Amino acid sequence: MSTPAKPVPYPDELSDAWYEATAAGRLLIQRCGACERRQFYPRARCVHCHADALEWIEASGRGRLHSFSTVHYTPNAEFSDDVPYVFALVDLDEGVRVSTRIAGATEEELACDMPVRVVFEAQGELTLPLFEPEDR
Amino acid sequence: MSEIRFPSGEVAIVGAYESPLRKAPGVHPYAIQADCVAGALADAGLEHGDVEGFATAVAFPPEGGDPMEIGEVVEYLGIEPRWLDSTDTGGAAFVSHAGHAALAIAAGFIDVAVVSYGASGRSSPVPAGDYNTGSWGPGAYEIPFGPSTVSSYALAARRHMHEYGTTSEQLAEIAVQCRANAALNPDARYRDPITVADVVESAAIATPLHLYDCCVVTDSGGAFVLASRERAERLSRKPVWMLGFGEAVGQMQMNQMADLTATAAVRSGRDAFATAGMKPDEIDCAQLYDSFTITVALTLESLGFCPRGEFGAFVADGNIAPGGALPINTDGGGLSSNHPGRRGVFAMVEAVRQLRGESPGATVEGARTCLVNGTGGSLSATATTILGV
Ligand SMILES: [Zn+2]
């Protein structure tokens, strides 16, 4: 049985803008014009103060590895040929947390809270912001 | 709102039934569910015509079935409820249904409600992934990265290890205890005793979680019946009273979980204890949703049965074993007995059996109170209830 294609989001105005930016090597998060706090994932209104005055800002791409798991088995067939891979959470320096994968590093090289930086990688028609250890 | 109110002791669970099935290829989930509803009504001494309220969790893709719709289930069952609840917070849903039904019964809108579930998580011919959401909208920023249910829980386990020095062996103790309880339960999926070494040497699924850190996958179902005090006191079975209730949603995708080592049970448990007017040390036993060993660990801490970061010592001291301060998952739990995909209904059924002195697994002598905590999604939503006799 052939592996199904990787999941591609159905488009909306926010995910279109976000993935257009990743394709250009930019990682976007939202900043609230009313309360000045940042948020991820992108939404129509601020999750903190509920204002609709959100603007995109570009993240530095630096952050810390909050947690990670090496996936050896997945029921999601689109990813079953990719195991083992490292699914992870990264806390960006801008104060938001993102879901991601670690590029080109094995579990032995990783530790919670270690500094990481973004690296953009193609996955089908999408460009994904993955992360790697900063000292790489 | 300064004080939340719940009809503590006004509504009882008067019937309960768990399907003995664990593998049922070729059987549609509705067929399982129909048997469970009939079984629970028979246990209660009631008939289909008595069912005024009906609740089930409706969307079943993670269990390998087509999405369900509550109207189709009602149609299949041939009942005419005037009150419906299709809240689907995954494994927590059926605990939520019990709380919602109790409020509807106490308000006088209905007198009898059935909560039911049936699924073929093991044998369904319909292919399914295990994403919690679709990839249109919020899922657009997580699903392309390849999350799985196990890896999401594994992130919490890793973080707990980092913050508190927790070990795989401490998590494994939970699976070992559930298996020991399952050994007594003739219907449990797995009954052969296991050791800590068996767990930590089993295959890595998503590190740091191993195969035996994960629940079994079955085809099964269950149901229970709630009734008003007036009705319950006219029925033959010993009423098991709803004393307290709470529910809460944390997050759906893991990047929204601010603290990976505490679940929404902090809030649902707070409300359940407050409405019951009780404290953790007044609970005789508990059915804590055990999708994974880490789920139990975080739940023990989030509900306040032990301090944050200290579940390992709590478990090592024998507290969760029969005869301990808080025996849990006395039927073997999802880790060893039964878990098609949403276990909450079985946790409710086992709580009822335990308080009637009819557990098929480990008996907790003299148990008068049992706490049930459901956890759904990826540590996403919880519901907590306290039952008593
Ligand atoms: Zn704001």
Short mmCIF file of C-alpha atoms and ligand atoms in Angstrom, two decimals:
data_model
loop_
_atom_site.label_atom_id
_atom_site.label_comp_id
_atom_site.label_asym_id
_atom_site.label_seq_id
_atom_site.Cartn_x
_atom_site.Cartn_y
_atom_site.Cartn_z
CA MET A 1 0.00 0.00 0.00
CA SER A 2 1.40 3.37 -0.97
CA THR A 3 1.86 6.03 1.68
CA PRO A 4 -0.83 8.73 1.56
CA ALA A 5 0.32 12.30 0.94
CA LYS A 6 1.16 14.44 3.96
CA PRO A 7 -1.73 16.45 5.39
CA VAL A 8 -2.17 19.87 3.77
CA PRO A 9 -4.48 22.32 5.52
CA TYR A 10 -7.57 23.51 3.72
CA PRO A 11 -6.81 27.18 3.11
CA ASP A 12 -8.13 30.12 5.03
CA GLU A 13 -6.89 33.72 5.10
CA LEU A 14 -4.73 33.17 8.20
CA SER A 15 -3.13 29.86 7.24
CA ASP A 16 -2.56 31.17 3.70
CA ALA A 17 -0.61 34.13 5.08
CA TRP A 18 1.31 31.97 7.56
CA TYR A 19 2.37 29.35 5.01
CA GLU A 20 3.19 32.01 2.39
CA ALA A 21 5.62 33.42 4.96
CA THR A 22 7.21 30.06 5.79
CA ALA A 23 7.77 29.53 2.06
CA ALA A 24 9.74 32.80 2.13
CA GLY A 25 11.75 31.70 5.18
CA ARG A 26 9.83 33.75 7.72
CA LEU A 27 8.14 32.45 10.88
CA LEU A 28 5.11 34.59 11.77
CA ILE A 29 3.27 35.01 15.03
CA GLN A 30 0.57 37.49 15.99
CA ARG A 31 0.89 40.59 18.15
CA CYS A 32 -2.16 42.29 19.67
CA GLY A 33 -2.38 46.04 19.05
CA ALA A 34 -4.62 46.47 22.10
CA CYS A 35 -2.75 44.56 24.83
CA GLU A 36 0.58 44.10 23.00
CA ARG A 37 0.76 40.42 23.89
CA ARG A 38 1.76 37.80 21.35
CA GLN A 39 -0.10 34.64 20.42
CA PHE A 40 0.22 31.42 18.49
CA TYR A 41 -1.59 29.81 16.69
CA PRO A 42 -3.05 32.62 14.55
CA ARG A 43 -6.64 33.59 15.34
CA ALA A 44 -9.19 36.24 14.39
CA ARG A 45 -9.09 37.78 17.88
CA CYS A 46 -6.61 38.09 20.72
CA VAL A 47 -6.91 35.13 23.07
CA HIS A 48 -5.81 37.35 25.97
CA CYS A 49 -8.00 40.49 25.64
CA HIS A 50 -10.29 39.44 22.74
CA ALA A 51 -9.54 42.54 20.66
CA ASP A 52 -9.45 42.12 16.88
CA ALA A 53 -6.41 44.40 16.46
CA LEU A 54 -3.94 41.66 15.57
CA GLU A 55 -0.91 42.12 13.38
CA TRP A 56 1.71 39.74 12.10
CA ILE A 57 5.24 39.99 13.44
CA GLU A 58 8.21 37.94 12.37
CA ALA A 59 9.73 35.73 15.06
CA SER A 60 13.48 35.58 15.47
CA GLY A 61 13.41 31.81 14.97
CA ARG A 62 15.27 31.26 18.22
CA GLY A 63 13.86 29.50 21.22
CA ARG A 64 14.14 26.62 23.66
CA LEU A 65 13.11 23.01 23.32
CA HIS A 66 10.26 22.60 25.79
CA SER A 67 9.67 18.89 25.24
CA PHE A 68 10.15 16.21 22.60
CA SER A 69 9.23 12.65 21.73
CA THR A 70 10.76 10.28 19.22
CA VAL A 71 7.86 8.69 17.35
CA HIS A 72 8.59 5.03 16.55
CA TYR A 73 5.02 4.07 15.69
CA THR A 74 2.13 6.22 14.47
CA PRO A 75 -1.40 5.24 13.44
CA ASN A 76 -1.36 8.20 11.05
CA ALA A 77 -0.44 6.55 7.75
CA GLU A 78 0.89 9.77 6.17
CA PHE A 79 3.80 9.67 8.61
CA SER A 80 4.39 5.93 9.01
CA ASP A 81 7.27 5.90 6.52
CA ASP A 82 9.01 8.73 8.40
CA VAL A 83 9.55 6.99 11.74
CA PRO A 84 11.54 7.49 13.79
CA TYR A 85 11.09 11.26 13.86
CA VAL A 86 11.13 13.73 16.73
CA PHE A 87 7.88 15.59 17.47
CA ALA A 88 8.51 18.60 19.69
CA LEU A 89 7.32 21.77 21.35
CA VAL A 90 9.50 24.88 21.13
CA ASP A 91 9.13 28.03 23.21
CA LEU A 92 10.06 30.94 20.93
CA ASP A 93 12.01 33.84 22.43
CA GLU A 94 8.94 35.98 21.66
CA GLY A 95 7.00 34.10 24.35
CA VAL A 96 4.81 31.68 22.40
CA ARG A 97 4.96 27.90 22.07
CA VAL A 98 4.83 26.09 18.72
CA SER A 99 4.42 22.46 17.67
CA THR A 100 7.19 21.28 15.38
CA ARG A 101 9.68 18.54 14.54
CA ILE A 102 13.40 18.46 15.20
CA ALA A 103 15.42 18.35 12.00
CA GLY A 104 18.47 16.15 11.73
CA ALA A 105 19.09 15.37 15.38
CA THR A 106 18.56 12.21 17.38
CA GLU A 107 17.17 11.94 20.85
CA GLU A 108 20.60 11.52 22.44
CA GLU A 109 21.53 15.04 21.29
CA LEU A 110 18.41 16.63 22.80
CA ALA A 111 17.42 17.89 26.22
CA CYS A 112 14.49 19.92 27.52
CA ASP A 113 15.18 23.68 27.57
CA MET A 114 18.19 23.48 25.21
CA PRO A 115 18.49 26.41 22.75
CA VAL A 116 17.20 25.70 19.25
CA ARG A 117 16.76 27.66 16.03
CA VAL A 118 14.38 27.43 13.12
CA VAL A 119 15.25 25.70 9.86
CA PHE A 120 12.77 25.66 7.00
CA GLU A 121 12.10 22.39 5.24
CA ALA A 122 9.80 21.48 2.36
CA GLN A 123 7.07 18.92 2.92
CA GLY A 124 5.15 18.43 -0.30
CA GLU A 125 3.68 21.80 -1.24
CA LEU A 126 4.20 23.22 2.27
CA THR A 127 7.28 24.73 3.86
CA LEU A 128 7.48 23.82 7.54
CA PRO A 129 9.42 25.64 10.26
CA LEU A 130 11.36 22.81 11.93
CA PHE A 131 14.01 23.33 14.59
CA GLU A 132 17.57 22.15 15.23
CA PRO A 133 19.97 22.52 18.17
CA GLU A 134 21.50 25.99 18.10
CA ASP A 135 25.08 24.73 18.50
CA ARG A 136 24.83 22.74 15.33
CA MET B 1 -20.03 33.26 40.86
CA SER B 2 -19.17 32.65 44.48
CA GLU B 3 -20.66 29.21 44.97
CA ILE B 4 -21.51 26.57 42.41
CA ARG B 5 -24.45 24.32 43.14
CA PHE B 6 -25.03 20.69 42.21
CA PRO B 7 -27.90 18.41 43.25
CA SER B 8 -25.66 16.33 45.49
CA GLY B 9 -27.39 13.13 46.54
CA GLU B 10 -30.53 13.90 44.52
CA VAL B 11 -29.74 11.77 41.47
CA ALA B 12 -28.52 8.17 41.41
CA ILE B 13 -27.02 5.74 38.97
CA VAL B 14 -29.49 2.87 39.05
CA GLY B 15 -28.22 0.59 36.30
CA ALA B 16 -24.87 -0.17 34.68
CA TYR B 17 -23.55 -2.56 32.07
CA GLU B 18 -20.23 -3.21 30.34
CA SER B 19 -20.07 -5.37 27.25
CA PRO B 20 -17.92 -8.48 27.76
CA LEU B 21 -16.72 -8.06 24.15
CA ARG B 22 -13.10 -7.11 23.55
CA LYS B 23 -12.70 -8.25 19.92
CA ALA B 24 -15.76 -8.10 17.69
CA PRO B 25 -14.86 -8.01 13.98
CA GLY B 26 -17.87 -7.56 11.73
CA VAL B 27 -20.02 -5.99 14.45
CA HIS B 28 -21.13 -2.38 13.94
CA PRO B 29 -20.70 -0.08 16.96
CA TYR B 30 -24.46 0.58 17.10
CA ALA B 31 -25.07 -3.13 17.58
CA ILE B 32 -22.72 -3.12 20.58
CA GLN B 33 -24.34 0.03 21.89
CA ALA B 34 -27.86 -1.38 21.54
CA ASP B 35 -26.88 -4.39 23.66
CA CYS B 36 -25.33 -2.10 26.27
CA VAL B 37 -28.43 0.10 26.55
CA ALA B 38 -30.60 -3.00 26.92
CA GLY B 39 -28.18 -4.42 29.50
CA ALA B 40 -28.09 -1.27 31.61
CA LEU B 41 -31.89 -0.88 31.52
CA ALA B 42 -32.34 -4.52 32.53
CA ASP B 43 -29.90 -4.02 35.39
CA ALA B 44 -31.98 -1.04 36.52
CA GLY B 45 -35.28 -2.85 36.12
CA LEU B 46 -36.40 -0.29 33.56
CA GLU B 47 -37.56 -0.46 29.94
CA HIS B 48 -36.76 1.45 26.77
CA GLY B 49 -40.00 3.40 27.14
CA ASP B 50 -38.72 4.81 30.44
CA VAL B 51 -35.79 6.57 28.74
CA GLU B 52 -36.53 10.30 28.78
CA GLY B 53 -32.96 11.50 28.31
CA PHE B 54 -30.15 10.08 26.19
CA ALA B 55 -26.47 10.97 25.89
CA THR B 56 -23.60 9.62 23.84
CA ALA B 57 -20.36 11.03 22.43
CA VAL B 58 -20.91 11.34 18.73
CA ALA B 59 -17.79 11.58 16.61
CA PHE B 60 -15.90 8.33 16.31
CA PRO B 61 -13.23 8.63 13.59
CA PRO B 62 -10.36 7.92 16.03
CA GLU B 63 -11.98 4.60 16.78
CA GLY B 64 -12.10 3.58 13.17
CA GLY B 65 -15.71 4.29 12.42
CA ASP B 66 -17.66 6.76 10.40
CA PRO B 67 -18.71 9.85 12.32
CA MET B 68 -21.83 9.20 14.35
CA GLU B 69 -24.73 11.54 14.87
CA ILE B 70 -26.85 11.30 17.99
CA GLY B 71 -30.04 11.33 15.93
CA GLU B 72 -28.92 8.21 14.12
CA VAL B 73 -28.14 6.45 17.40
CA VAL B 74 -31.56 7.38 18.82
CA GLU B 75 -33.19 6.14 15.61
CA TYR B 76 -31.23 2.87 15.77
CA LEU B 77 -32.15 2.32 19.43
CA GLY B 78 -35.84 3.06 18.92
CA ILE B 79 -36.24 5.46 21.81
CA GLU B 80 -37.91 8.88 22.11
CA PRO B 81 -35.87 11.00 24.51
CA ARG B 82 -36.93 14.60 25.18
CA TRP B 83 -33.42 15.50 26.37
CA LEU B 84 -30.23 14.89 24.38
CA ASP B 85 -26.54 15.44 25.05
CA SER B 86 -23.89 14.69 22.46
CA THR B 87 -21.00 16.45 24.16
CA ASP B 88 -17.84 14.85 22.80
CA THR B 89 -14.78 15.60 24.86
CA GLY B 90 -13.33 12.20 24.00
CA GLY B 91 -12.84 9.87 26.92
CA ALA B 92 -14.14 12.43 29.39
CA ALA B 93 -17.49 12.75 27.62
CA PHE B 94 -19.50 10.12 29.50
CA VAL B 95 -18.52 11.57 32.86
CA SER B 96 -19.70 14.95 31.57
CA HIS B 97 -22.94 13.36 30.37
CA ALA B 98 -23.57 12.02 33.88
CA GLY B 99 -23.18 15.50 35.35
CA HIS B 100 -25.35 17.14 32.71
CA ALA B 101 -28.04 14.47 33.11
CA ALA B 102 -28.04 14.90 36.88
CA LEU B 103 -28.72 18.62 36.42
CA ALA B 104 -31.57 17.92 33.98
CA ILE B 105 -33.10 15.30 36.30
CA ALA B 106 -32.83 17.50 39.37
CA ALA B 107 -34.47 20.34 37.44
CA GLY B 108 -37.42 18.05 36.79
CA PHE B 109 -37.19 18.07 33.01
CA ILE B 110 -36.57 14.31 32.88
CA ASP B 111 -36.71 11.46 35.38
CA VAL B 112 -34.54 8.79 33.72
CA ALA B 113 -31.52 9.18 31.43
CA VAL B 114 -29.25 6.68 29.70
CA VAL B 115 -25.61 7.35 28.83
CA SER B 116 -24.14 4.90 26.35
CA TYR B 117 -21.16 4.14 24.17
CA GLY B 118 -20.10 1.51 21.69
CA ALA B 119 -17.11 1.44 19.36
CA SER B 120 -14.95 -0.91 17.36
CA GLY B 121 -11.56 0.67 17.90
CA ARG B 122 -9.83 -2.61 17.19
CA SER B 123 -11.69 -4.17 14.27
CA SER B 124 -13.38 -1.34 12.38
CA PRO B 125 -12.90 -1.71 8.61
CA VAL B 126 -12.97 2.10 8.25
CA PRO B 127 -9.41 3.48 8.18
CA ALA B 128 -8.69 6.27 10.61
CA GLY B 129 -5.86 8.37 11.95
CA ASP B 130 -5.83 9.66 15.49
CA TYR B 131 -5.80 13.42 15.06
CA ASN B 132 -8.01 15.27 17.53
CA THR B 133 -9.14 17.81 14.98
CA GLY B 134 -9.24 18.43 11.27
CA SER B 135 -6.51 20.44 9.57
CA TRP B 136 -8.77 23.31 8.50
CA GLY B 137 -8.27 26.11 11.03
CA PRO B 138 -6.31 25.52 14.25
CA GLY B 139 -5.07 22.09 13.15
CA ALA B 140 -3.27 23.76 10.22
CA TYR B 141 -0.44 24.68 12.60
CA GLU B 142 0.08 21.26 14.20
CA ILE B 143 -1.15 18.36 12.07
CA PRO B 144 1.36 18.85 9.19
CA PHE B 145 4.13 18.27 11.77
CA GLY B 146 2.96 14.73 12.50
CA PRO B 147 1.48 14.62 15.99
CA SER B 148 -0.01 11.38 17.26
CA THR B 149 -1.99 10.79 20.41
CA VAL B 150 0.82 8.83 22.05
CA SER B 151 3.48 11.42 21.17
CA SER B 152 1.32 14.20 22.59
CA TYR B 153 1.06 12.44 25.96
CA ALA B 154 4.75 11.56 25.66
CA LEU B 155 5.62 15.28 25.58
CA ALA B 156 3.98 15.62 28.99
CA ALA B 157 5.82 12.55 30.31
CA ARG B 158 9.17 13.92 29.09
CA ARG B 159 8.52 17.28 30.71
CA HIS B 160 7.48 15.64 34.00
CA MET B 161 10.75 13.70 33.95
CA HIS B 162 12.69 16.90 33.29
CA GLU B 163 11.00 18.95 36.02
CA TYR B 164 10.69 16.32 38.75
CA GLY B 165 13.23 13.60 37.97
CA THR B 166 10.44 11.12 37.25
CA THR B 167 11.57 7.78 35.81
CA SER B 168 10.08 5.32 33.32
CA GLU B 169 10.06 2.78 36.15
CA GLN B 170 7.78 5.03 38.24
CA LEU B 171 5.33 5.30 35.36
CA ALA B 172 5.55 1.55 34.79
CA GLU B 173 4.34 0.85 38.35
CA ILE B 174 0.93 2.17 37.30
CA ALA B 175 0.66 -0.30 34.42
CA VAL B 176 1.80 -3.13 36.70
CA GLN B 177 -0.96 -2.35 39.23
CA CYS B 178 -3.66 -2.14 36.55
CA ARG B 179 -2.57 -5.52 35.21
CA ALA B 180 -2.70 -7.03 38.69
CA ASN B 181 -6.29 -5.83 39.02
CA ALA B 182 -7.11 -7.12 35.54
CA ALA B 183 -5.82 -10.57 36.50
CA LEU B 184 -8.93 -10.88 38.69
CA ASN B 185 -11.36 -9.70 35.96
CA PRO B 186 -12.51 -12.52 33.64
CA ASP B 187 -13.45 -10.04 30.90
CA ALA B 188 -10.18 -8.06 30.94
CA ARG B 189 -8.31 -7.91 27.63
CA TYR B 190 -5.00 -8.94 29.23
CA ARG B 191 -4.70 -10.81 32.54
CA ASP B 192 -1.16 -12.20 32.77
CA PRO B 193 0.83 -10.31 35.41
CA ILE B 194 3.59 -7.99 34.19
CA THR B 195 6.62 -6.46 35.90
CA VAL B 196 8.22 -3.03 35.78
CA ALA B 197 10.95 -4.55 33.61
CA ASP B 198 8.33 -5.88 31.19
CA VAL B 199 6.98 -2.34 30.77
CA VAL B 200 10.24 -0.45 30.35
CA GLU B 201 11.62 -3.15 28.02
CA SER B 202 8.49 -3.20 25.83
CA ALA B 203 8.71 -1.50 22.45
CA ALA B 204 9.15 2.27 22.34
CA ILE B 205 6.00 3.77 20.77
CA ALA B 206 6.76 7.47 21.30
CA THR B 207 9.57 8.07 23.76
CA PRO B 208 9.51 8.02 26.72
CA LEU B 209 6.30 5.93 26.47
CA HIS B 210 6.48 2.20 25.78
CA LEU B 211 3.88 -0.23 24.50
CA TYR B 212 2.81 -1.22 28.02
CA ASP B 213 2.51 2.45 29.01
CA CYS B 214 -0.38 2.54 26.51
CA CYS B 215 -3.96 1.33 26.86
CA VAL B 216 -5.30 -1.72 25.08
CA VAL B 217 -7.39 -1.24 21.93
CA THR B 218 -10.68 -3.13 21.95
CA ASP B 219 -14.16 -3.39 20.45
CA SER B 220 -16.67 -2.87 23.22
CA GLY B 221 -19.27 -0.63 24.81
CA GLY B 222 -21.03 0.27 28.00
CA ALA B 223 -24.01 2.13 29.38
CA PHE B 224 -25.46 3.41 32.62
CA VAL B 225 -28.83 4.72 33.76
CA LEU B 226 -29.48 7.75 35.98
CA ALA B 227 -32.72 8.46 37.82
CA SER B 228 -34.20 10.87 40.30
CA ARG B 229 -34.15 10.06 44.01
CA GLU B 230 -37.88 9.30 43.93
CA ARG B 231 -37.50 6.86 41.06
CA ALA B 232 -34.26 5.35 42.38
CA GLU B 233 -35.83 4.50 45.71
CA ARG B 234 -38.56 2.49 43.95
CA LEU B 235 -36.04 0.39 41.98
CA SER B 236 -34.39 -2.83 43.08
CA ARG B 237 -30.70 -1.97 42.75
CA LYS B 238 -28.79 -0.11 45.43
CA PRO B 239 -28.63 3.52 44.26
CA VAL B 240 -25.18 4.98 43.67
CA TRP B 241 -25.55 8.70 44.30
CA MET B 242 -23.98 11.50 42.30
CA LEU B 243 -22.37 13.68 44.97
CA GLY B 244 -20.22 16.13 43.03
CA PHE B 245 -19.28 17.08 39.49
CA GLY B 246 -16.95 19.25 37.46
CA GLU B 247 -15.74 19.49 33.88
CA ALA B 248 -13.10 21.55 32.12
CA VAL B 249 -11.34 21.98 28.80
CA GLY B 250 -7.62 22.61 28.76
CA GLN B 251 -6.40 22.64 25.16
CA MET B 252 -6.69 20.62 21.98
CA GLN B 253 -3.22 21.01 20.47
CA MET B 254 -0.18 20.55 22.67
CA ASN B 255 1.35 23.96 21.95
CA GLN B 256 -1.62 25.49 23.78
CA MET B 257 -0.89 23.61 27.03
CA ALA B 258 0.82 26.15 29.27
CA ASP B 259 1.87 23.62 31.92
CA LEU B 260 2.49 20.14 30.55
CA THR B 261 2.48 18.57 34.00
CA ALA B 262 -1.02 19.62 35.13
CA THR B 263 -4.29 18.76 33.40
CA ALA B 264 -7.71 20.41 33.33
CA ALA B 265 -8.51 18.07 36.26
CA VAL B 266 -7.15 20.86 38.44
CA ARG B 267 -10.37 22.71 37.58
CA SER B 268 -12.83 19.84 37.09
CA GLY B 269 -11.59 18.24 40.31
CA ARG B 270 -11.85 21.51 42.23
CA ASP B 271 -15.50 21.82 41.20
CA ALA B 272 -16.25 18.14 41.90
CA PHE B 273 -14.82 18.33 45.42
CA ALA B 274 -16.54 21.67 46.06
CA THR B 275 -19.97 20.49 44.94
CA ALA B 276 -19.62 17.27 46.94
CA GLY B 277 -18.31 19.19 49.94
CA MET B 278 -15.45 16.70 50.20
CA LYS B 279 -11.66 16.54 50.22
CA PRO B 280 -9.32 14.04 48.54
CA ASP B 281 -8.71 12.12 51.78
CA GLU B 282 -12.45 11.33 51.96
CA ILE B 283 -12.31 9.33 48.71
CA ASP B 284 -12.13 5.55 49.21
CA CYS B 285 -11.18 4.56 45.65
CA ALA B 286 -10.97 6.07 42.17
CA GLN B 287 -11.35 5.23 38.52
CA LEU B 288 -8.79 7.47 36.80
CA TYR B 289 -8.73 7.48 33.03
CA ASP B 290 -5.64 5.55 32.00
CA SER B 291 -5.14 6.08 28.30
CA PHE B 292 -1.44 6.06 29.24
CA THR B 293 0.46 5.69 32.49
CA ILE B 294 1.31 9.41 32.40
CA THR B 295 -2.42 10.23 32.31
CA VAL B 296 -2.87 8.58 35.71
CA ALA B 297 0.27 10.22 37.09
CA LEU B 298 -0.83 13.74 36.10
CA THR B 299 -4.39 13.08 37.29
CA LEU B 300 -3.30 11.94 40.77
CA GLU B 301 -1.36 15.18 41.12
CA SER B 302 -3.90 17.47 39.44
CA LEU B 303 -6.72 16.21 41.69
CA GLY B 304 -4.60 16.74 44.78
CA PHE B 305 -4.24 13.12 45.88
CA CYS B 306 -0.50 13.78 46.12
CA PRO B 307 1.70 16.88 45.73
CA ARG B 308 2.88 17.98 42.28
CA GLY B 309 5.79 15.88 41.08
CA GLU B 310 5.32 13.20 43.72
CA PHE B 311 3.09 10.57 42.13
CA GLY B 312 6.07 8.22 41.92
CA ALA B 313 6.52 7.99 45.68
CA PHE B 314 2.72 7.90 46.17
CA VAL B 315 2.46 4.87 43.88
CA ALA B 316 5.61 3.18 45.26
CA ASP B 317 4.12 3.40 48.76
CA GLY B 318 1.28 1.12 47.67
CA ASN B 319 -1.42 3.79 47.77
CA ILE B 320 -3.09 2.82 44.47
CA ALA B 321 -3.20 -0.91 45.23
CA PRO B 322 -6.21 -2.64 46.81
CA GLY B 323 -5.77 -2.05 50.53
CA GLY B 324 -3.95 1.23 49.89
CA ALA B 325 -5.23 4.73 50.57
CA LEU B 326 -6.65 5.14 47.04
CA PRO B 327 -7.09 1.93 45.05
CA ILE B 328 -7.57 2.84 41.39
CA ASN B 329 -8.84 1.23 38.19
CA THR B 330 -10.04 -1.84 40.00
CA ASP B 331 -11.25 -3.60 36.85
CA GLY B 332 -7.81 -3.34 35.22
CA GLY B 333 -8.53 0.02 33.61
CA GLY B 334 -7.86 0.95 30.03
CA LEU B 335 -4.29 -0.22 30.39
CA SER B 336 -5.35 -3.85 30.75
CA SER B 337 -9.12 -4.35 30.57
CA ASN B 338 -11.06 -2.27 28.06
CA HIS B 339 -10.42 0.78 25.87
CA PRO B 340 -12.00 1.06 22.40
CA GLY B 341 -11.05 4.76 22.27
CA ARG B 342 -13.19 6.60 24.84
CA ARG B 343 -13.03 4.88 28.19
CA GLY B 344 -15.06 7.21 30.41
CA VAL B 345 -18.19 5.04 30.33
CA PHE B 346 -16.29 2.05 31.68
CA ALA B 347 -14.79 4.11 34.48
CA MET B 348 -18.35 5.10 35.48
CA VAL B 349 -19.61 1.51 35.24
CA GLU B 350 -16.71 0.19 37.34
CA ALA B 351 -17.28 2.87 39.97
CA VAL B 352 -20.91 1.74 40.25
CA ARG B 353 -19.94 -1.92 40.45
CA GLN B 354 -17.28 -1.21 43.07
CA LEU B 355 -19.69 0.74 45.29
CA ARG B 356 -22.22 -2.08 45.00
CA GLY B 357 -19.55 -4.60 46.00
CA GLU B 358 -19.74 -6.17 42.53
CA SER B 359 -16.43 -5.31 40.88
CA PRO B 360 -15.28 -8.08 38.56
CA GLY B 361 -11.69 -7.11 39.43
CA ALA B 362 -10.18 -6.01 42.73
CA THR B 363 -12.62 -5.39 45.59
CA VAL B 364 -12.13 -2.38 47.84
CA GLU B 365 -13.57 -3.51 51.17
CA GLY B 366 -16.13 -1.14 52.59
CA ALA B 367 -15.81 1.48 49.85
CA ARG B 368 -18.43 4.21 50.30
CA THR B 369 -17.06 6.82 47.88
CA CYS B 370 -15.48 6.56 44.45
CA LEU B 371 -14.10 9.38 42.31
CA VAL B 372 -14.21 9.06 38.54
CA ASN B 373 -12.01 11.25 36.33
CA GLY B 374 -12.22 11.14 32.56
CA THR B 375 -9.52 12.62 30.31
CA GLY B 376 -10.12 13.10 26.60
CA GLY B 377 -8.16 14.16 23.54
CA SER B 378 -4.50 14.93 24.13
CA LEU B 379 -4.77 15.76 27.83
CA SER B 380 -7.44 18.08 26.46
CA ALA B 381 -10.63 17.88 28.49
CA THR B 382 -11.49 16.35 31.83
CA ALA B 383 -14.62 15.59 33.78
CA THR B 384 -14.70 14.53 37.41
CA THR B 385 -17.51 13.10 39.47
CA ILE B 386 -17.74 11.77 43.00
CA LEU B 387 -20.12 8.87 43.61
CA GLY B 388 -21.23 7.52 46.95
CA VAL B 389 -23.44 4.95 48.68
ZN ZN C 1 -4.87 41.49 23.25
#
